mmCIF file of C-alpha atoms in Angstrom:
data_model
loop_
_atom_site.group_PDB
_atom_site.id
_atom_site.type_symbol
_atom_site.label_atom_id
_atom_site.label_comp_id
_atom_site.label_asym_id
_atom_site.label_seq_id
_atom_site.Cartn_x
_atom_site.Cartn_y
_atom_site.Cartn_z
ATOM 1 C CA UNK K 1091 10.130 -1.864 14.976
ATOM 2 C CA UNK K 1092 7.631 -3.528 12.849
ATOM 3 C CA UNK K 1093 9.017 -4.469 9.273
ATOM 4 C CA UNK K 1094 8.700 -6.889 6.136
ATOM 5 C CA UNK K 1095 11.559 -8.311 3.933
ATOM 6 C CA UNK K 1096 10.397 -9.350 0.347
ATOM 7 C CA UNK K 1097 12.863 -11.106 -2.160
ATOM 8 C CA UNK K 1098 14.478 -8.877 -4.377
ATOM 9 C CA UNK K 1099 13.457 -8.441 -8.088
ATOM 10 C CA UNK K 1100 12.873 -8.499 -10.919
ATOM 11 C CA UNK K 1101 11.574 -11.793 -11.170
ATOM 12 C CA UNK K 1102 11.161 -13.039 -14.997
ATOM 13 C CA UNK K 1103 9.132 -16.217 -15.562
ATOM 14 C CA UNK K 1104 7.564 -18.011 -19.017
ATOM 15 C CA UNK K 1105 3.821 -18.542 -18.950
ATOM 16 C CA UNK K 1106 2.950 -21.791 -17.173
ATOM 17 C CA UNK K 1107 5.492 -21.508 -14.637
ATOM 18 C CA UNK K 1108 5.862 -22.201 -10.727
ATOM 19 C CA UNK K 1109 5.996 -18.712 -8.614
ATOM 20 C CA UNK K 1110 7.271 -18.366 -4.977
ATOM 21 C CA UNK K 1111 8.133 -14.566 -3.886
ATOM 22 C CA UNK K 1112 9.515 -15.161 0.145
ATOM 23 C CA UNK K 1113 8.426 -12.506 2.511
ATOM 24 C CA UNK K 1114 9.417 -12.428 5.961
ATOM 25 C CA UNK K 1115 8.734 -10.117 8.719
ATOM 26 C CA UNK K 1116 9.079 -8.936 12.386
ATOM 27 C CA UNK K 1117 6.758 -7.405 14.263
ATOM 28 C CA UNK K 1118 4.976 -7.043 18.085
ATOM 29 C CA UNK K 1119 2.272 -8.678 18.850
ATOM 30 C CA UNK K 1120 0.259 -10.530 16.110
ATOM 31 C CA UNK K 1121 -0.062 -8.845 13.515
ATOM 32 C CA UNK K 1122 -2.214 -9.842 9.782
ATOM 33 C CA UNK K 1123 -0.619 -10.781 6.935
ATOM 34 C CA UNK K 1124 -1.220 -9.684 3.124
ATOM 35 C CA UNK K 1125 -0.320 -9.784 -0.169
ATOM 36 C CA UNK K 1126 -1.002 -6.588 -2.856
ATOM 37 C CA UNK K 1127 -0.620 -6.387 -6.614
ATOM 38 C CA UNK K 1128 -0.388 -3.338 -8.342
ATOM 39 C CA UNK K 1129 -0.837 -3.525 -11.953
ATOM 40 C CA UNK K 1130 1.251 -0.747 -14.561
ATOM 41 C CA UNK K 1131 -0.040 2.300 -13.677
ATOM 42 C CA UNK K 1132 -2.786 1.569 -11.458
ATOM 43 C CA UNK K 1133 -3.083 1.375 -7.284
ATOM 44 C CA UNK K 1134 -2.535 -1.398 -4.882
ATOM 45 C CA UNK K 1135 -5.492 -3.975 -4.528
ATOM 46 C CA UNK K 1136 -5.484 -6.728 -2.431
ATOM 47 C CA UNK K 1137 -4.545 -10.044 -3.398
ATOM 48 C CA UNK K 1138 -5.167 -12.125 -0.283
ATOM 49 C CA UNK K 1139 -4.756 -11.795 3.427
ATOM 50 C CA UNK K 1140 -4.522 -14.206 6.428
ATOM 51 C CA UNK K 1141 -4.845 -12.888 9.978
ATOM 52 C CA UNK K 1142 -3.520 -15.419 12.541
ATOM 53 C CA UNK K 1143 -0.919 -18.316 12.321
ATOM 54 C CA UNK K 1144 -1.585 -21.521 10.085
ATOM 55 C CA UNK K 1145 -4.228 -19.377 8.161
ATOM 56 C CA UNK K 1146 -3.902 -19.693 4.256
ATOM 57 C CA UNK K 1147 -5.440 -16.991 2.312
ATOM 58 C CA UNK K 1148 -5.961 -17.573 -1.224
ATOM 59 C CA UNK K 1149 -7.331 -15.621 -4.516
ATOM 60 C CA UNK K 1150 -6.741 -16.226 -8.073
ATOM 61 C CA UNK K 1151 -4.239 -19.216 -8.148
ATOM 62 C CA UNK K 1152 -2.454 -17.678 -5.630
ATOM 63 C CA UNK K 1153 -1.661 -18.951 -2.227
ATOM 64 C CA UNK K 1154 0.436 -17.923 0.936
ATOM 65 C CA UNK K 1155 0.394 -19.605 4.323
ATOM 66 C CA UNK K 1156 0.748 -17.712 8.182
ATOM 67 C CA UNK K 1157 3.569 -19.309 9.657
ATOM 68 C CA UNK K 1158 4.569 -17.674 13.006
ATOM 69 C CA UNK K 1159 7.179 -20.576 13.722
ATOM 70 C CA UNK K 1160 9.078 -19.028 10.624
ATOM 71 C CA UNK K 1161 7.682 -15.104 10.511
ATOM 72 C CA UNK K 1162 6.793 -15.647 6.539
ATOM 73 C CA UNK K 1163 4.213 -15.403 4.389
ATOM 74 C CA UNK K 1164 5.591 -16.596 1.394
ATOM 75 C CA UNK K 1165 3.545 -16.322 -2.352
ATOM 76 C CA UNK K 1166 2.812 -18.706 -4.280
ATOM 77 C CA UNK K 1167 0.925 -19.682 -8.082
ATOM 78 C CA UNK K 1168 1.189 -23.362 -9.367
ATOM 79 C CA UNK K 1169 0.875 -21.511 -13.255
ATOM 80 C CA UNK K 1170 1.786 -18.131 -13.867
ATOM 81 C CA UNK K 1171 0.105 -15.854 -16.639
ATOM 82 C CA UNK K 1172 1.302 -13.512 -18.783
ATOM 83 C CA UNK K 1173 -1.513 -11.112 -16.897
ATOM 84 C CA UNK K 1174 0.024 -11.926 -13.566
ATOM 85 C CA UNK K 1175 2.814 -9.384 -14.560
ATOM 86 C CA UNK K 1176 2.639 -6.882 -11.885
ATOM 87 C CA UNK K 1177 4.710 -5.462 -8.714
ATOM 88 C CA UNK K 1178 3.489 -7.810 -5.234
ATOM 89 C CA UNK K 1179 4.113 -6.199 -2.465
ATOM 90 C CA UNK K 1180 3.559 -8.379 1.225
ATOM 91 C CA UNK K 1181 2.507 -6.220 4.092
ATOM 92 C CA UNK K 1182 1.490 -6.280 7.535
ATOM 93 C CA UNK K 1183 -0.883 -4.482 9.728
ATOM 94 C CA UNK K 1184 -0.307 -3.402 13.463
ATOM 95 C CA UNK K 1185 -2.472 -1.413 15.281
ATOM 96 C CA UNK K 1186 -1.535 2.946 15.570
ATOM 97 C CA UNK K 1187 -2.992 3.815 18.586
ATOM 98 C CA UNK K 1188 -3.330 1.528 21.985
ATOM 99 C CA UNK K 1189 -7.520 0.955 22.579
ATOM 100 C CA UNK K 1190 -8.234 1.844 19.238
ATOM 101 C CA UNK K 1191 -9.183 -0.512 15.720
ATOM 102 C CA UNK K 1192 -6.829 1.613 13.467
ATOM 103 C CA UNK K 1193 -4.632 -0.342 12.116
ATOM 104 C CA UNK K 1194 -1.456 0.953 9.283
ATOM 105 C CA UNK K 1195 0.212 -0.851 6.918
ATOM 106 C CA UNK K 1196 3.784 -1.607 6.847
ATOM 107 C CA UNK K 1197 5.184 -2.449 2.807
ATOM 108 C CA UNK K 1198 7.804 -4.548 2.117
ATOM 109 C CA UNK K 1199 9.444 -2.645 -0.852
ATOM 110 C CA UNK K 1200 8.198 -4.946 -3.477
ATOM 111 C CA UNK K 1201 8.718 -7.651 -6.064
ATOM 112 C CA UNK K 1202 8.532 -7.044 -9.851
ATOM 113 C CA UNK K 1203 7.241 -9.816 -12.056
ATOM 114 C CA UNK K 1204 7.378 -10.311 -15.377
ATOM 115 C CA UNK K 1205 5.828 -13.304 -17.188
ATOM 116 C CA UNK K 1206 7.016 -14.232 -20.596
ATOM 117 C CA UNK K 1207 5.077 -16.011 -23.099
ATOM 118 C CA UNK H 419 -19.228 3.979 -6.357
ATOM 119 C CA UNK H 420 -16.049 5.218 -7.652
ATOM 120 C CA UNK H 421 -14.193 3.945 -4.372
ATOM 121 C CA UNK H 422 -11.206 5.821 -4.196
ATOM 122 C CA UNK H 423 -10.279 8.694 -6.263
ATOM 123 C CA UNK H 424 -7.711 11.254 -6.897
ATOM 124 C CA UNK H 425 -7.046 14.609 -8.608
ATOM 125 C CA UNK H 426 -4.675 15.549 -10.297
ATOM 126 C CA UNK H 427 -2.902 12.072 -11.683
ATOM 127 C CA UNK H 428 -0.066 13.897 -12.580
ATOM 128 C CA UNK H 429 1.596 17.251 -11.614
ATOM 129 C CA UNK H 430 4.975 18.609 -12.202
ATOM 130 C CA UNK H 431 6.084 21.283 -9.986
ATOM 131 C CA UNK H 432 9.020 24.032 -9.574
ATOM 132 C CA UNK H 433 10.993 24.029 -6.225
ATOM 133 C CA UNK H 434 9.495 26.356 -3.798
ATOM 134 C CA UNK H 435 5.850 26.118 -5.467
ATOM 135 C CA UNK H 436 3.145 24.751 -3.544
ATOM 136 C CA UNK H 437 -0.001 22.208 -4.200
ATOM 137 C CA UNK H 438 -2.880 20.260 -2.757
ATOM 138 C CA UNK H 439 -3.539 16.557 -3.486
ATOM 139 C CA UNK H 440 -7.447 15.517 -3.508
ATOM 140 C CA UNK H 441 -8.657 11.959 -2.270
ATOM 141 C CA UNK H 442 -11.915 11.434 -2.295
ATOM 142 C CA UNK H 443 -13.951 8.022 -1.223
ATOM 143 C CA UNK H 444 -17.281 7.176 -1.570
ATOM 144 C CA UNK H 445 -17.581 4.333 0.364
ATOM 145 C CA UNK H 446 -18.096 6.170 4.067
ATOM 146 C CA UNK H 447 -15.037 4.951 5.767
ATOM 147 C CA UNK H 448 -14.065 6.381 8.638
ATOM 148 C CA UNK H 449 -9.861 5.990 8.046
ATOM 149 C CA UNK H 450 -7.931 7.828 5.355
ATOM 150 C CA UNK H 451 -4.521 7.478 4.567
ATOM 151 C CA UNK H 452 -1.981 9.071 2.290
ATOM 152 C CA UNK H 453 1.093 7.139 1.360
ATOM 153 C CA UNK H 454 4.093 7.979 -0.876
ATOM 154 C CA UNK H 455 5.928 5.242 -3.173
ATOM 155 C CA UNK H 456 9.367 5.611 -4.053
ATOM 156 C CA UNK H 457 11.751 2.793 -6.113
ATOM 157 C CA UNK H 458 12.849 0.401 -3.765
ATOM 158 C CA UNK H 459 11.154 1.625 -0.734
ATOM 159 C CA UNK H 460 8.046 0.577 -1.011
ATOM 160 C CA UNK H 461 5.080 2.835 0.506
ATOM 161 C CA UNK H 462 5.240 4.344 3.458
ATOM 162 C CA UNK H 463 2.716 6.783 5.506
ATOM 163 C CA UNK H 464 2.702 9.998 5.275
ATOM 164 C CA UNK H 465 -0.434 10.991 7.602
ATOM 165 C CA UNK H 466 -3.507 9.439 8.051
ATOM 166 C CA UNK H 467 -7.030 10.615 9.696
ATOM 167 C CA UNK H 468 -9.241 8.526 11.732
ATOM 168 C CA UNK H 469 -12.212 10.465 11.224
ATOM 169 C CA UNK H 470 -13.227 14.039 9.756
ATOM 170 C CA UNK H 471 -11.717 16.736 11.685
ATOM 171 C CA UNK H 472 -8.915 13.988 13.143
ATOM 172 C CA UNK H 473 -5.222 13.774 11.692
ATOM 173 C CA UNK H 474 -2.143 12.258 12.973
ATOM 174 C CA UNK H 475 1.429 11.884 11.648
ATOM 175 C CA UNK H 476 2.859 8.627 9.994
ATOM 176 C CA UNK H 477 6.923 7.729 9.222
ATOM 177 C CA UNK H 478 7.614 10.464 6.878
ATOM 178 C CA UNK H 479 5.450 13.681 7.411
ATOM 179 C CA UNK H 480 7.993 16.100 6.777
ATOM 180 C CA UNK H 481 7.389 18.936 4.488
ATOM 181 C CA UNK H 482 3.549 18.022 4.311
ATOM 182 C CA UNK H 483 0.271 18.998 6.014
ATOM 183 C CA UNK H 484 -3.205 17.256 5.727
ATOM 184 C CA UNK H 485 -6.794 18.317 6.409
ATOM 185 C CA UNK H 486 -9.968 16.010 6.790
ATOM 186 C CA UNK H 487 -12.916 18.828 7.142
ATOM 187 C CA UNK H 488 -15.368 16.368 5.157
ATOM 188 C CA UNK H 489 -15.813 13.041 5.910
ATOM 189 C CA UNK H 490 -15.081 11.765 2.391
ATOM 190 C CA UNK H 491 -12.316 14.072 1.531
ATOM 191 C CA UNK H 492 -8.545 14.044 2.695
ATOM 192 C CA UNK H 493 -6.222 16.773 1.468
ATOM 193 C CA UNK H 494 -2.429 16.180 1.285
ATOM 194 C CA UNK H 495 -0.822 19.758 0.833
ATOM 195 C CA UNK H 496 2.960 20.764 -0.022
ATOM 196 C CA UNK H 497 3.555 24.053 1.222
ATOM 197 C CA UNK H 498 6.664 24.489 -0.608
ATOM 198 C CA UNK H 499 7.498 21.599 -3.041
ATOM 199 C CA UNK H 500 11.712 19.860 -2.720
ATOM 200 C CA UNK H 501 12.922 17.780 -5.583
ATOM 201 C CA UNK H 502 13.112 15.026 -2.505
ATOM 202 C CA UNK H 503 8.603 14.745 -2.469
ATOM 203 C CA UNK H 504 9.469 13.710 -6.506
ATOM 204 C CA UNK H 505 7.004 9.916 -5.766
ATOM 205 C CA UNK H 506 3.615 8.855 -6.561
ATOM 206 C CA UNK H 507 1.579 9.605 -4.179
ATOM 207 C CA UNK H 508 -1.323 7.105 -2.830
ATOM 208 C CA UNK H 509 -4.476 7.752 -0.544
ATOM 209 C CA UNK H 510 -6.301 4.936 0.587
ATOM 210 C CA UNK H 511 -9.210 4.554 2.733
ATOM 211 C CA UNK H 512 -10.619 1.783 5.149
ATOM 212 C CA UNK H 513 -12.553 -0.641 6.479
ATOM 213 C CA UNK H 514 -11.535 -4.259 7.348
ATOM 214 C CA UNK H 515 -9.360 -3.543 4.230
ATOM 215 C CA UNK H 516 -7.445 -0.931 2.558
ATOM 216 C CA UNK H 517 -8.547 0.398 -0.737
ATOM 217 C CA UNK H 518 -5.948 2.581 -2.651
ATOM 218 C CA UNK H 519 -6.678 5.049 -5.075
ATOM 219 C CA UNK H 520 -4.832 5.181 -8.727
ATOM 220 C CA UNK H 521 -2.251 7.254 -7.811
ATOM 221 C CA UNK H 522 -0.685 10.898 -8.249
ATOM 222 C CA UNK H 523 2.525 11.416 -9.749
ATOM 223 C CA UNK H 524 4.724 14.100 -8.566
ATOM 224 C CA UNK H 525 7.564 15.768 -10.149
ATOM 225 C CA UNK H 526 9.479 18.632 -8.410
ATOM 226 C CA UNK H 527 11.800 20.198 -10.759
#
């Protein structure tokens, strides 16, 4: 089935440094990519999506590139912030029902960050 | 427009009791969803509704039940609460994207 493989955490960073979190995934068919940050205490909100190979979404200093050759859609921030401290989560969307536009959301199980002054 | 809201934000229950989860949106999307987050599982779907009236089973449905009679609204009920549905709970709704609501954290004791 459809799933999505995040590095391990925690990751702990000082302020001003270079952030990759690797996510790789399998999955029928072509499915969209994304990346969600969820903030202590607070929901998921989307961080940035990309839905079809070589597509690079982007939002906030952060970056992550489709690439179908290697099924990964890996995170990345030049400069980390102390307010980047958060759990990402990468994700990816296949469709629930054959004919029909809903789509669900598979989680990988999510990467803690901490940024350090 | 409040987006995504739910009630209560936190709830601690005996085993054997019995609640209901409210998610409302505001934004008149069609899909609903109600997910459950657990340490080192990420989230994964409960049930979700592609319309009022309409609900359908996700990966872990077990021990819950859901009902969708107003468009905005999607109920996630426990009929009788295990120490295993201890999780926050998350509803989100759609349209291109996903927006989640803030969350509802479950004890069972």
């Amino acid at each position: 089935g459809d799933s999505v493989t995040q590095m391990e955490g925690p990751v702990t960073l000082s302020e001003e440094a270079f952030l990759t979190i690797n996510c790789t995934y399998t999955a029928t068919g072509y499915p969209s990519l994304f990346w969600y940050v969820q903030y202590p205490g607070e929901g998921l909100q989307l961080l940035l999506k990309a839905t079809k190979a070589d597509d690079k979404g982007s939002n906030k200093g952060f970056e992550a590139t489709y690439r179908k050759e290697t099924t990964s859609f890996h995170l990345e921030k030049g400069s980390v912030q102390v307010s980047d401290s958060a759990v990402y989560f990468c994700a990816l969307s296949v469709r629930v029902s054959s004919g029909g536009s809903n789509y669900k959301l598979t989680f990988g199980k999510g990467t803690l960050l901490t940024v350090n002054p | 427009n409040a987006g995504v809201t739910q009630t209560p934000k936190f709830r601690v229950l005996k085993t054997g009791q019995s609640m209901t989860l409210l998610c409302a949106q505001d934004m008149n999307h069609e899909y609903m969803y109600w997910y459950r987050q657990d340490p080192g599982m990420g989230l994964r779907l409960i049930h979700y509704s592609v319309g009022e009236g309409t609900t359908a089973k996700g990966e872990v449905p077990d021990g819950y039940n859901v009902s969708r009679l107003k468009k905005q609204n999607f109920l996630l009920g426990l009929e009788s609460a295990a120490p295993s549905q201890t999780s926050v709970y998350f509803c989100a709704s759609r349209t291109a994207e996903q927006y989640f609501g803030p969350g509802t954290r479950l004890t069972v004791t």
